[in-house]
PDB file of C-alpha atoms in Angstrom:
ATOM      1  CA  MET A   1      27.035   0.515  -0.600  1.00 63.00           C
ATOM      2  CA  LEU A   2      24.047  -1.945   0.857  1.00 78.00           C
ATOM      3  CA  LYS A   3      23.440  -4.163  -2.108  1.00 86.00           C
ATOM      4  CA  GLU A   4      20.069  -6.662  -1.772  1.00 88.00           C
ATOM      5  CA  GLU A   5      22.166  -9.661  -2.898  1.00 89.00           C
ATOM      6  CA  ASN A   6      24.019  -9.163   0.712  1.00 88.00           C
ATOM      7  CA  ILE A   7      20.553  -8.202   3.025  1.00 89.00           C
ATOM      8  CA  LYS A   8      19.101 -11.502   4.262  1.00 89.00           C
ATOM      9  CA  ILE A   9      14.893 -11.059   5.155  1.00 89.00           C
ATOM     10  CA  GLY A  10      14.116 -14.979   6.760  1.00 86.00           C
ATOM     11  CA  ASN A  11      15.358 -17.417   5.172  1.00 89.00           C
ATOM     12  CA  TYR A  12      16.048 -15.243   1.789  1.00 93.00           C
ATOM     13  CA  THR A  13      18.030 -12.156   0.794  1.00 93.00           C
ATOM     14  CA  MET A  14      16.542  -9.309  -0.227  1.00 94.00           C
ATOM     15  CA  LYS A  15      17.171  -9.671  -4.195  1.00 96.00           C
ATOM     16  CA  GLU A  16      14.575 -13.035  -3.888  1.00 96.00           C
ATOM     17  CA  PHE A  17      12.321 -11.013  -1.842  1.00 96.00           C
ATOM     18  CA  HIS A  18      12.076  -7.690  -4.629  1.00 97.00           C
ATOM     19  CA  ASP A  19      11.977 -10.583  -6.968  1.00 97.00           C
ATOM     20  CA  ASN A  20       8.517 -11.964  -6.214  1.00 98.00           C
ATOM     21  CA  LEU A  21       7.362  -7.998  -4.770  1.00 98.00           C
ATOM     22  CA  ILE A  22       8.112  -6.568  -8.883  1.00 98.00           C
ATOM     23  CA  LEU A  23       5.164  -9.275  -9.743  1.00 98.00           C
ATOM     24  CA  VAL A  24       2.719  -7.354  -7.845  1.00 98.00           C
ATOM     25  CA  LEU A  25       3.505  -4.120  -9.175  1.00 98.00           C
ATOM     26  CA  LEU A  26       3.379  -5.741 -12.635  1.00 98.00           C
ATOM     27  CA  GLU A  27      -0.182  -6.747 -12.165  1.00 98.00           C
ATOM     28  CA  ILE A  28      -1.235  -3.463 -10.757  1.00 98.00           C
ATOM     29  CA  ASP A  29       0.774  -1.733 -13.439  1.00 98.00           C
ATOM     30  CA  ARG A  30      -1.112  -4.034 -16.200  1.00 98.00           C
ATOM     31  CA  ILE A  31      -5.023  -3.386 -14.499  1.00 98.00           C
ATOM     32  CA  CYS A  32      -4.132   0.339 -14.867  1.00 97.00           C
ATOM     33  CA  ARG A  33      -3.142   0.269 -18.243  1.00 96.00           C
ATOM     34  CA  LYS A  34      -5.880  -2.152 -19.949  1.00 97.00           C
ATOM     35  CA  ASN A  35      -8.556   0.437 -17.740  1.00 98.00           C
ATOM     36  CA  ASN A  36      -6.871   4.016 -17.998  1.00 96.00           C
ATOM     37  CA  ILE A  37      -5.845   4.327 -14.470  1.00 97.00           C
ATOM     38  CA  PRO A  38      -3.448   6.623 -13.884  1.00 96.00           C
ATOM     39  CA  TYR A  39      -1.527   6.049 -10.459  1.00 97.00           C
ATOM     40  CA  VAL A  40       2.204   6.757  -9.832  1.00 97.00           C
ATOM     41  CA  PHE A  41       5.200   5.434  -7.215  1.00 97.00           C
ATOM     42  CA  THR A  42       5.308   7.124  -3.360  1.00 93.00           C
ATOM     43  CA  GLY A  43       7.502   7.735  -0.942  1.00 89.00           C
ATOM     44  CA  GLY A  44      10.011   4.700  -0.626  1.00 92.00           C
ATOM     45  CA  THR A  45       9.398   3.159  -4.042  1.00 96.00           C
ATOM     46  CA  ALA A  46       9.733   6.260  -5.443  1.00 95.00           C
ATOM     47  CA  LEU A  47      13.127   7.383  -3.963  1.00 95.00           C
ATOM     48  CA  GLY A  48      14.339   3.847  -5.036  1.00 95.00           C
ATOM     49  CA  ALA A  49      13.091   4.657  -8.271  1.00 96.00           C
ATOM     50  CA  ILE A  50      14.905   8.000  -8.760  1.00 96.00           C
ATOM     51  CA  ARG A  51      17.828   6.417  -6.634  1.00 94.00           C
ATOM     52  CA  HIS A  52      18.498   3.289  -7.378  1.00 94.00           C
ATOM     53  CA  GLN A  53      16.266   2.504 -10.246  1.00 95.00           C
ATOM     54  CA  ASP A  54      14.814  -0.476  -8.400  1.00 96.00           C
ATOM     55  CA  PHE A  55      13.997  -1.791  -5.285  1.00 96.00           C
ATOM     56  CA  ILE A  56      15.233   0.297  -1.949  1.00 94.00           C
ATOM     57  CA  PRO A  57      17.531  -2.190  -1.801  1.00 93.00           C
ATOM     58  CA  TRP A  58      15.900  -3.330   2.291  1.00 91.00           C
ATOM     59  CA  ASP A  59      12.708  -2.218   1.739  1.00 91.00           C
ATOM     60  CA  ASP A  60      10.364  -5.142   2.126  1.00 92.00           C
ATOM     61  CA  ASP A  61       7.063  -3.430   0.772  1.00 90.00           C
ATOM     62  CA  ALA A  62       6.282  -1.599  -1.972  1.00 96.00           C
ATOM     63  CA  ASP A  63       3.674   2.001  -2.305  1.00 95.00           C
ATOM     64  CA  ILE A  64       1.673   3.790  -4.803  1.00 97.00           C
ATOM     65  CA  GLY A  65      -0.797   5.961  -4.595  1.00 95.00           C
ATOM     66  CA  MET A  66      -4.020   7.691  -6.868  1.00 96.00           C
ATOM     67  CA  THR A  67      -7.239   9.111  -6.228  1.00 96.00           C
ATOM     68  CA  ARG A  68      -9.716   8.765  -4.422  1.00 96.00           C
ATOM     69  CA  ARG A  69     -12.227   8.050  -7.745  1.00 96.00           C
ATOM     70  CA  ASN A  70     -10.129   6.405  -9.605  1.00 97.00           C
ATOM     71  CA  TYR A  71      -9.053   4.087  -6.107  1.00 97.00           C
ATOM     72  CA  ASN A  72     -12.250   3.327  -6.418  1.00 97.00           C
ATOM     73  CA  LYS A  73     -12.435   2.887 -10.070  1.00 97.00           C
ATOM     74  CA  PHE A  74      -9.504  -0.027  -9.378  1.00 98.00           C
ATOM     75  CA  LEU A  75     -10.844  -1.760  -7.470  1.00 97.00           C
ATOM     76  CA  LYS A  76     -14.068  -2.341  -9.016  1.00 96.00           C
ATOM     77  CA  CYS A  77     -11.936  -3.637 -11.905  1.00 97.00           C
ATOM     78  CA  CYS A  78     -10.039  -5.754  -9.888  1.00 96.00           C
ATOM     79  CA  LYS A  79     -13.406  -7.345 -10.026  1.00 94.00           C
ATOM     80  CA  HIS A  80     -12.887  -8.648 -13.420  1.00 96.00           C
ATOM     81  CA  ASP A  81      -9.283  -7.924 -14.253  1.00 97.00           C
ATOM     82  CA  LEU A  82      -7.606  -9.550 -11.692  1.00 97.00           C
ATOM     83  CA  ASN A  83      -5.490 -12.261 -12.233  1.00 97.00           C
ATOM     84  CA  THR A  84      -7.262 -14.157  -8.992  1.00 96.00           C
ATOM     85  CA  LYS A  85      -4.838 -17.116  -9.753  1.00 96.00           C
ATOM     86  CA  TYR A  86      -1.537 -15.493  -8.608  1.00 97.00           C
ATOM     87  CA  PHE A  87      -2.724 -12.453  -6.446  1.00 97.00           C
ATOM     88  CA  HIS A  88      -5.688 -11.536  -3.895  1.00 95.00           C
ATOM     89  CA  ILE A  89      -6.501  -8.510  -3.265  1.00 95.00           C
ATOM     90  CA  ASP A  90      -6.858  -6.754   0.287  1.00 93.00           C
ATOM     91  CA  SER A  91      -9.758  -4.134   1.101  1.00 94.00           C
ATOM     92  CA  LEU A  92     -12.674  -2.849   2.531  1.00 92.00           C
ATOM     93  CA  THR A  93     -14.869  -3.587  -0.694  1.00 88.00           C
ATOM     94  CA  ASN A  94     -12.899  -6.811  -1.518  1.00 84.00           C
ATOM     95  CA  ASN A  95     -12.292  -8.627   1.583  1.00 82.00           C
ATOM     96  CA  LYS A  96     -15.229  -8.507   4.300  1.00 79.00           C
ATOM     97  CA  HIS A  97     -12.896  -9.385   7.332  1.00 79.00           C
ATOM     98  CA  TRP A  98     -10.538  -6.420   6.007  1.00 87.00           C
ATOM     99  CA  GLY A  99     -10.254  -3.718   8.574  1.00 87.00           C
ATOM    100  CA  LYS A 100      -8.053  -0.377   7.180  1.00 90.00           C
ATOM    101  CA  ALA A 101      -8.084   1.871   4.901  1.00 92.00           C
ATOM    102  CA  TYR A 102      -6.232   1.387   2.082  1.00 95.00           C
ATOM    103  CA  ALA A 103      -5.319  -1.756   0.270  1.00 96.00           C
ATOM    104  CA  LYS A 104      -2.950  -4.112  -0.064  1.00 96.00           C
ATOM    105  CA  LEU A 105      -1.836  -6.313  -3.427  1.00 97.00           C
ATOM    106  CA  ARG A 106      -0.442  -9.863  -2.909  1.00 96.00           C
ATOM    107  CA  LEU A 107       0.861 -12.857  -3.876  1.00 97.00           C
ATOM    108  CA  LYS A 108      -0.563 -15.642  -3.680  1.00 96.00           C
ATOM    109  CA  GLY A 109       2.038 -18.350  -2.562  1.00 95.00           C
ATOM    110  CA  SER A 110       3.990 -16.043  -0.905  1.00 96.00           C
ATOM    111  CA  TYR A 111       3.504 -15.485   3.053  1.00 93.00           C
ATOM    112  CA  TYR A 112       4.784 -13.199   4.920  1.00 92.00           C
ATOM    113  CA  PRO A 113       2.792 -12.328   8.551  1.00 85.00           C
ATOM    114  CA  GLU A 114       1.496  -9.447   9.899  1.00 81.00           C
ATOM    115  CA  ASP A 115       0.279  -9.676  13.895  1.00 73.00           C
ATOM    116  CA  TRP A 116      -1.901  -7.813  13.234  1.00 73.00           C
ATOM    117  CA  ASN A 117      -4.376  -9.437  10.705  1.00 74.00           C
ATOM    118  CA  PRO A 118      -6.442 -11.947  11.062  1.00 69.00           C
ATOM    119  CA  ALA A 119      -6.542 -13.162   7.372  1.00 74.00           C
ATOM    120  CA  PRO A 120      -5.321 -16.949   7.330  1.00 73.00           C
ATOM    121  CA  LYS A 121      -2.149 -17.961   5.870  1.00 75.00           C
ATOM    122  CA  GLU A 122      -2.786 -18.130   2.214  1.00 73.00           C
ATOM    123  CA  GLU A 123      -4.574 -14.766   2.286  1.00 83.00           C
ATOM    124  CA  GLN A 124      -0.724 -12.688   3.543  1.00 88.00           C
ATOM    125  CA  GLY A 125       1.438 -12.689   0.999  1.00 93.00           C
ATOM    126  CA  ILE A 126       3.627 -10.096   0.189  1.00 94.00           C
ATOM    127  CA  TRP A 127       2.031  -7.096  -0.883  1.00 96.00           C
ATOM    128  CA  VAL A 128       2.163  -3.660  -2.544  1.00 97.00           C
ATOM    129  CA  ASP A 129      -0.236  -0.452  -0.467  1.00 96.00           C
ATOM    130  CA  ILE A 130      -2.210   0.801  -2.614  1.00 97.00           C
ATOM    131  CA  PHE A 131      -3.579   4.484  -1.328  1.00 95.00           C
ATOM    132  CA  ALA A 132      -6.425   6.733  -2.293  1.00 95.00           C
ATOM    133  CA  TYR A 133      -5.782  10.607  -1.924  1.00 95.00           C
ATOM    134  CA  ASP A 134      -8.705  13.369  -0.599  1.00 95.00           C
ATOM    135  CA  LYS A 135      -9.136  16.609  -0.005  1.00 94.00           C
ATOM    136  CA  CYS A 136      -8.830  17.214   4.274  1.00 92.00           C
ATOM    137  CA  PRO A 137      -8.749  20.976   5.148  1.00 91.00           C
ATOM    138  CA  LYS A 138      -5.776  21.467   8.031  1.00 88.00           C
ATOM    139  CA  ILE A 139      -7.735  22.122  11.436  1.00 89.00           C
ATOM    140  CA  PHE A 140      -9.496  18.772  10.656  1.00 90.00           C
ATOM    141  CA  ARG A 141      -6.649  16.098   9.591  1.00 89.00           C
ATOM    142  CA  VAL A 142      -5.310  14.578  12.874  1.00 88.00           C
ATOM    143  CA  PHE A 143      -9.134  14.374  13.922  1.00 90.00           C
ATOM    144  CA  ASN A 144     -10.365  12.898  11.132  1.00 91.00           C
ATOM    145  CA  ARG A 145      -7.910  10.242  11.380  1.00 90.00           C
ATOM    146  CA  LYS A 146      -8.100   9.127  14.830  1.00 89.00           C
ATOM    147  CA  ILE A 147     -12.069   8.971  13.913  1.00 91.00           C
ATOM    148  CA  GLY A 148     -11.254   6.270  10.954  1.00 91.00           C
ATOM    149  CA  VAL A 149      -8.233   4.851  13.197  1.00 88.00           C
ATOM    150  CA  PHE A 150     -10.860   4.360  15.590  1.00 89.00           C
ATOM    151  CA  PHE A 151     -13.481   2.409  13.531  1.00 91.00           C
ATOM    152  CA  GLU A 152     -10.240   0.220  12.338  1.00 89.00           C
ATOM    153  CA  ARG A 153      -9.681  -0.352  14.870  1.00 86.00           C
ATOM    154  CA  THR A 154     -13.631  -1.301  15.949  1.00 89.00           C
ATOM    155  CA  LYS A 155     -13.352  -3.668  12.790  1.00 88.00           C
ATOM    156  CA  LEU A 156     -10.512  -5.497  13.099  1.00 85.00           C
ATOM    157  CA  TYR A 157     -11.406  -6.021  17.221  1.00 84.00           C
ATOM    158  CA  LYS A 158     -14.635  -7.811  15.273  1.00 83.00           C
ATOM    159  CA  ASN A 159     -12.290  -9.868  13.345  1.00 80.00           C
ATOM    160  CA  ASN A 160     -10.170 -11.620  16.596  1.00 75.00           C
ATOM    161  CA  ALA A 161      -7.715  -9.780  15.074  1.00 73.00           C
ATOM    162  CA  LYS A 162      -4.141  -9.843  17.332  1.00 69.00           C
ATOM    163  CA  ILE A 163      -3.971  -5.997  18.150  1.00 66.00           C
ATOM    164  CA  ASP A 164      -3.726  -3.653  21.569  1.00 69.00           C
ATOM    165  CA  PHE A 165      -7.050  -1.973  21.870  1.00 65.00           C
ATOM    166  CA  ASN A 166      -6.937   1.477  23.650  1.00 66.00           C
ATOM    167  CA  HIS A 167     -10.728   2.532  24.041  1.00 66.00           C
ATOM    168  CA  LYS A 168     -11.148  -1.478  24.345  1.00 74.00           C
ATOM    169  CA  PHE A 169     -14.495  -1.036  26.170  1.00 79.00           C
ATOM    170  CA  THR A 170     -16.068   1.257  23.565  1.00 85.00           C
ATOM    171  CA  VAL A 171     -15.167  -0.270  20.788  1.00 83.00           C
ATOM    172  CA  LYS A 172     -16.729  -4.047  21.995  1.00 84.00           C
ATOM    173  CA  ILE A 173     -19.758  -1.493  21.969  1.00 88.00           C
ATOM    174  CA  PHE A 174     -19.718  -0.740  18.254  1.00 88.00           C
ATOM    175  CA  SER A 175     -18.375  -4.001  17.557  1.00 86.00           C
ATOM    176  CA  TRP A 176     -21.956  -4.852  17.907  1.00 90.00           C
ATOM    177  CA  LEU A 177     -22.149  -2.747  14.118  1.00 91.00           C
ATOM    178  CA  PRO A 178     -22.817  -4.377  10.853  1.00 91.00           C
ATOM    179  CA  ASN A 179     -19.172  -4.641   8.999  1.00 87.00           C
ATOM    180  CA  CYS A 180     -20.930  -2.710   6.099  1.00 89.00           C
ATOM    181  CA  ILE A 181     -21.669   0.070   8.661  1.00 93.00           C
ATOM    182  CA  LEU A 182     -18.643   0.316  10.293  1.00 92.00           C
ATOM    183  CA  LYS A 183     -16.791   0.018   6.425  1.00 93.00           C
ATOM    184  CA  ALA A 184     -18.746   3.329   6.013  1.00 94.00           C
ATOM    185  CA  LEU A 185     -17.281   5.088   9.133  1.00 94.00           C
ATOM    186  CA  ILE A 186     -13.926   3.818   8.220  1.00 94.00           C
ATOM    187  CA  VAL A 187     -13.704   5.712   5.143  1.00 95.00           C
ATOM    188  CA  PHE A 188     -16.176   8.739   5.477  1.00 95.00           C
ATOM    189  CA  PRO A 189     -13.412  10.702   7.493  1.00 94.00           C
ATOM    190  CA  SER A 190     -11.240  10.623   5.136  1.00 93.00           C
ATOM    191  CA  ILE A 191     -13.996  11.160   1.431  1.00 96.00           C
ATOM    192  CA  MET A 192     -16.088  13.574   3.616  1.00 95.00           C
ATOM    193  CA  TRP A 193     -14.242  17.229   2.214  1.00 96.00           C
ATOM    194  CA  ASN A 194     -13.919  16.211  -1.219  1.00 96.00           C
ATOM    195  CA  PHE A 195     -16.404  18.509  -2.283  1.00 95.00           C
ATOM    196  CA  LEU A 196     -14.210  21.162  -1.507  1.00 95.00           C
ATOM    197  CA  PRO A 197     -12.875  22.764  -4.700  1.00 94.00           C
ATOM    198  CA  THR A 198      -8.867  23.104  -3.335  1.00 92.00           C
ATOM    199  CA  LYS A 199      -5.836  21.827  -6.073  1.00 92.00           C
ATOM    200  CA  THR A 200      -4.570  19.420  -3.322  1.00 92.00           C
ATOM    201  CA  VAL A 201      -4.743  15.750  -1.784  1.00 93.00           C
ATOM    202  CA  ILE A 202      -3.548  13.710   1.158  1.00 91.00           C
ATOM    203  CA  ASP A 203      -3.319  10.522   2.738  1.00 90.00           C
ATOM    204  CA  MET A 204      -6.082  10.665   4.370  1.00 88.00           C
ATOM    205  CA  SER A 205      -5.301   5.990   5.384  1.00 85.00           C
ATOM    206  CA  PHE A 206      -2.378   5.787   7.296  1.00 71.00           C
ATOM    207  CA  ASP A 207      -0.392   7.582   9.669  1.00 64.00           C
ATOM    208  CA  TYR A 208      -1.533  10.680  11.180  1.00 58.00           C
ATOM    209  CA  LYS A 209       2.270  12.126  10.740  1.00 59.00           C
ATOM    210  CA  ILE A 210       1.726  11.702   6.918  1.00 55.00           C
ATOM    211  CA  THR A 211      -1.633  13.764   6.870  1.00 55.00           C
ATOM    212  CA  LYS A 212       0.804  17.393   7.217  1.00 65.00           C
ATOM    213  CA  PHE A 213       1.709  17.324   3.552  1.00 72.00           C
ATOM    214  CA  ASN A 214      -0.196  18.353   0.866  1.00 83.00           C
ATOM    215  CA  ILE A 215       0.187  17.046  -2.698  1.00 88.00           C
ATOM    216  CA  PRO A 216      -1.011  18.740  -5.999  1.00 90.00           C
ATOM    217  CA  ILE A 217      -3.507  16.401  -7.616  1.00 91.00           C
ATOM    218  CA  LYS A 218      -1.720  17.242 -10.785  1.00 89.00           C
ATOM    219  CA  THR A 219       1.126  14.272  -8.744  1.00 90.00           C
ATOM    220  CA  PHE A 220      -1.502  11.847  -9.865  1.00 89.00           C
ATOM    221  CA  LYS A 221      -2.379  12.956 -13.351  1.00 86.00           C
ATOM    222  CA  GLU A 222       0.539  14.013 -14.642  1.00 89.00           C
ATOM    223  CA  TYR A 223       3.560  11.440 -15.128  1.00 92.00           C
ATOM    224  CA  ASN A 224       6.442  10.395 -16.329  1.00 94.00           C
ATOM    225  CA  ARG A 225       7.836   6.486 -16.917  1.00 95.00           C
ATOM    226  CA  VAL A 226      10.501   5.763 -15.415  1.00 96.00           C
ATOM    227  CA  SER A 227      12.900   2.648 -16.020  1.00 96.00           C
ATOM    228  CA  PHE A 228      13.015   0.718 -12.467  1.00 97.00           C
ATOM    229  CA  ARG A 229      14.077  -2.928 -12.490  1.00 95.00           C
ATOM    230  CA  ASN A 230      14.182  -3.115 -16.054  1.00 93.00           C
ATOM    231  CA  TYR A 231      10.636  -2.434 -16.888  1.00 96.00           C
ATOM    232  CA  ASP A 232       9.168   0.721 -17.830  1.00 95.00           C
ATOM    233  CA  MET A 233       6.815   1.870 -14.056  1.00 97.00           C
ATOM    234  CA  PRO A 234       5.469   5.560 -13.364  1.00 97.00           C
ATOM    235  CA  VAL A 235       6.685   8.338 -10.756  1.00 96.00           C
ATOM    236  CA  PRO A 236       5.358  12.426 -10.495  1.00 94.00           C
ATOM    237  CA  LYS A 237       6.834  14.264 -13.319  1.00 93.00           C
ATOM    238  CA  ASN A 238       7.492  16.221  -9.372  1.00 91.00           C
ATOM    239  CA  VAL A 239       9.305  13.780  -7.634  1.00 91.00           C
ATOM    240  CA  ILE A 240      11.979  15.698  -6.647  1.00 90.00           C
ATOM    241  CA  GLU A 241      10.207  18.308  -5.220  1.00 88.00           C
ATOM    242  CA  MET A 242       8.473  15.377  -3.048  1.00 86.00           C
ATOM    243  CA  LEU A 243      11.417  14.128  -2.525  1.00 89.00           C
ATOM    244  CA  GLU A 244      13.001  16.465  -1.017  1.00 87.00           C
ATOM    245  CA  LYS A 245      10.077  17.653   1.081  1.00 85.00           C
ATOM    246  CA  LYS A 246       9.217  14.224   2.082  1.00 82.00           C
ATOM    247  CA  TYR A 247      13.737  12.790   3.095  1.00 82.00           C
ATOM    248  CA  HIS A 248      15.737  15.907   2.596  1.00 83.00           C
ATOM    249  CA  ASP A 249      18.513  14.561   2.225  1.00 85.00           C
ATOM    250  CA  TRP A 250      16.869  12.061  -0.432  1.00 85.00           C
ATOM    251  CA  LYS A 251      20.630  11.447  -2.455  1.00 82.00           C
ATOM    252  CA  THR A 252      22.725  10.229   0.276  1.00 83.00           C
ATOM    253  CA  ILE A 253      22.136   5.960   0.511  1.00 81.00           C
ATOM    254  CA  PRO A 254      22.474   4.974   3.864  1.00 76.00           C
ATOM    255  CA  THR A 255      25.109   2.466   4.780  1.00 70.00           C
ATOM    256  CA  LYS A 256      23.333   0.578   7.703  1.00 65.00           C
ATOM    257  CA  SER A 257      19.557  -0.219   7.546  1.00 65.00           C
ATOM    258  CA  ALA A 258      17.213  -3.421   7.476  1.00 59.00           C
ATOM    259  CA  PRO A 259      13.875  -4.933   6.670  1.00 64.00           C
ATOM    260  CA  SER A 260      11.107  -2.822   7.895  1.00 60.00           C
ATOM    261  CA  HIS A 261       8.402  -4.854   8.400  1.00 60.00           C
ATOM    262  CA  ILE A 262       8.512  -8.348  10.213  1.00 54.00           C
ATOM    263  CA  GLY A 263      10.617 -10.414   8.244  1.00 51.00           C
ATOM    264  CA  THR A 264      10.940 -13.143   9.974  1.00 60.00           C
ATOM    265  CA  ASN A 265      11.714 -16.691   9.482  1.00 63.00           C
ATOM    266  CA  ASP A 266       8.541 -18.026   8.340  1.00 82.00           C
ATOM    267  CA  LEU A 267       8.858 -15.706   5.379  1.00 92.00           C
ATOM    268  CA  ILE A 268       7.562 -17.755   2.356  1.00 93.00           C
ATOM    269  CA  LEU A 269       8.464 -17.036  -1.160  1.00 96.00           C
ATOM    270  CA  LEU A 270       8.030 -18.589  -4.671  1.00 97.00           C
ATOM    271  CA  GLU A 271      10.813 -19.378  -6.957  1.00 95.00           C
ATOM    272  CA  GLU A 272      11.873 -19.042  -9.764  1.00 96.00           C
ATOM    273  CA  GLU A 273      10.037 -21.244 -12.541  1.00 96.00           C
ATOM    274  CA  LYS A 274       7.338 -20.034 -11.048  1.00 97.00           C
ATOM    275  CA  ILE A 275       8.451 -16.401 -11.279  1.00 96.00           C
ATOM    276  CA  ASN A 276       8.975 -17.313 -14.828  1.00 96.00           C
ATOM    277  CA  GLU A 277       5.381 -19.162 -14.986  1.00 96.00           C
ATOM    278  CA  ILE A 278       3.709 -15.387 -13.801  1.00 97.00           C
ATOM    279  CA  LYS A 279       6.068 -13.066 -15.868  1.00 95.00           C
ATOM    280  CA  LYS A 280       4.857 -14.779 -19.032  1.00 93.00           C
ATOM    281  CA  ILE A 281       1.119 -13.133 -18.729  1.00 91.00           C
ATOM    282  CA  PHE A 282       3.302  -9.844 -18.621  1.00 91.00           C
ATOM    283  CA  ASN A 283       4.984 -10.334 -22.293  1.00 82.00           C
TER     284      ASN A 283
END
């Protein structure tokens, strides 16, 4: 079986990477516990929690999910509760240069560059993705997401992101809109159907293919805490059902894999002494 200490990412091992990444999850968990904000591990992070009781050995980010209402509450709480000495948040609410419909919480002092990201080096630390889940009828999902993506790319173009743009002429025209208007146009396609009485939600902020998965709202309210890298972390009570739906044969561990993001030699991680310093705030 692949082990994190034997997998290289840049000039580090995945064990060293995960020793840094867990700090971001712990900060999110601290803020959510303090403010009574329910959230759960999703995607590969939930899979790792159940299959490995840890990160998937080659996974180089983490994903969490919460309802839109709790997502907004979390961002507000970050304004006064986030430990800004060690962490930085990117979201449409907290960073006027941000151009994505979801948020990332990052570890300061680390560096893991993304080609599209126009932020300065000090704001490109390793991250946890924070997704809000919304209601949307099936027939509108792809269309709504395409609208959101168009305005995401428009805002990124406005902020000089290094990314290939479709419909560049149209993007240039809309890039004259103020940031506050672009921010609203990015979010509106995700939230416009939340008045519906449906009992399922989806992630409308990321990939088109994700929009086909209906997830019960109770997934983000009913959860269990499991051992994850020797910490208690939340997974949905229906996590097995979710894993079977998304990954099918989720129990089988691949014999070969690699980090899914850039994994360049430019990666910078915190050293053990700094990691231990930050861990003290969670004791």
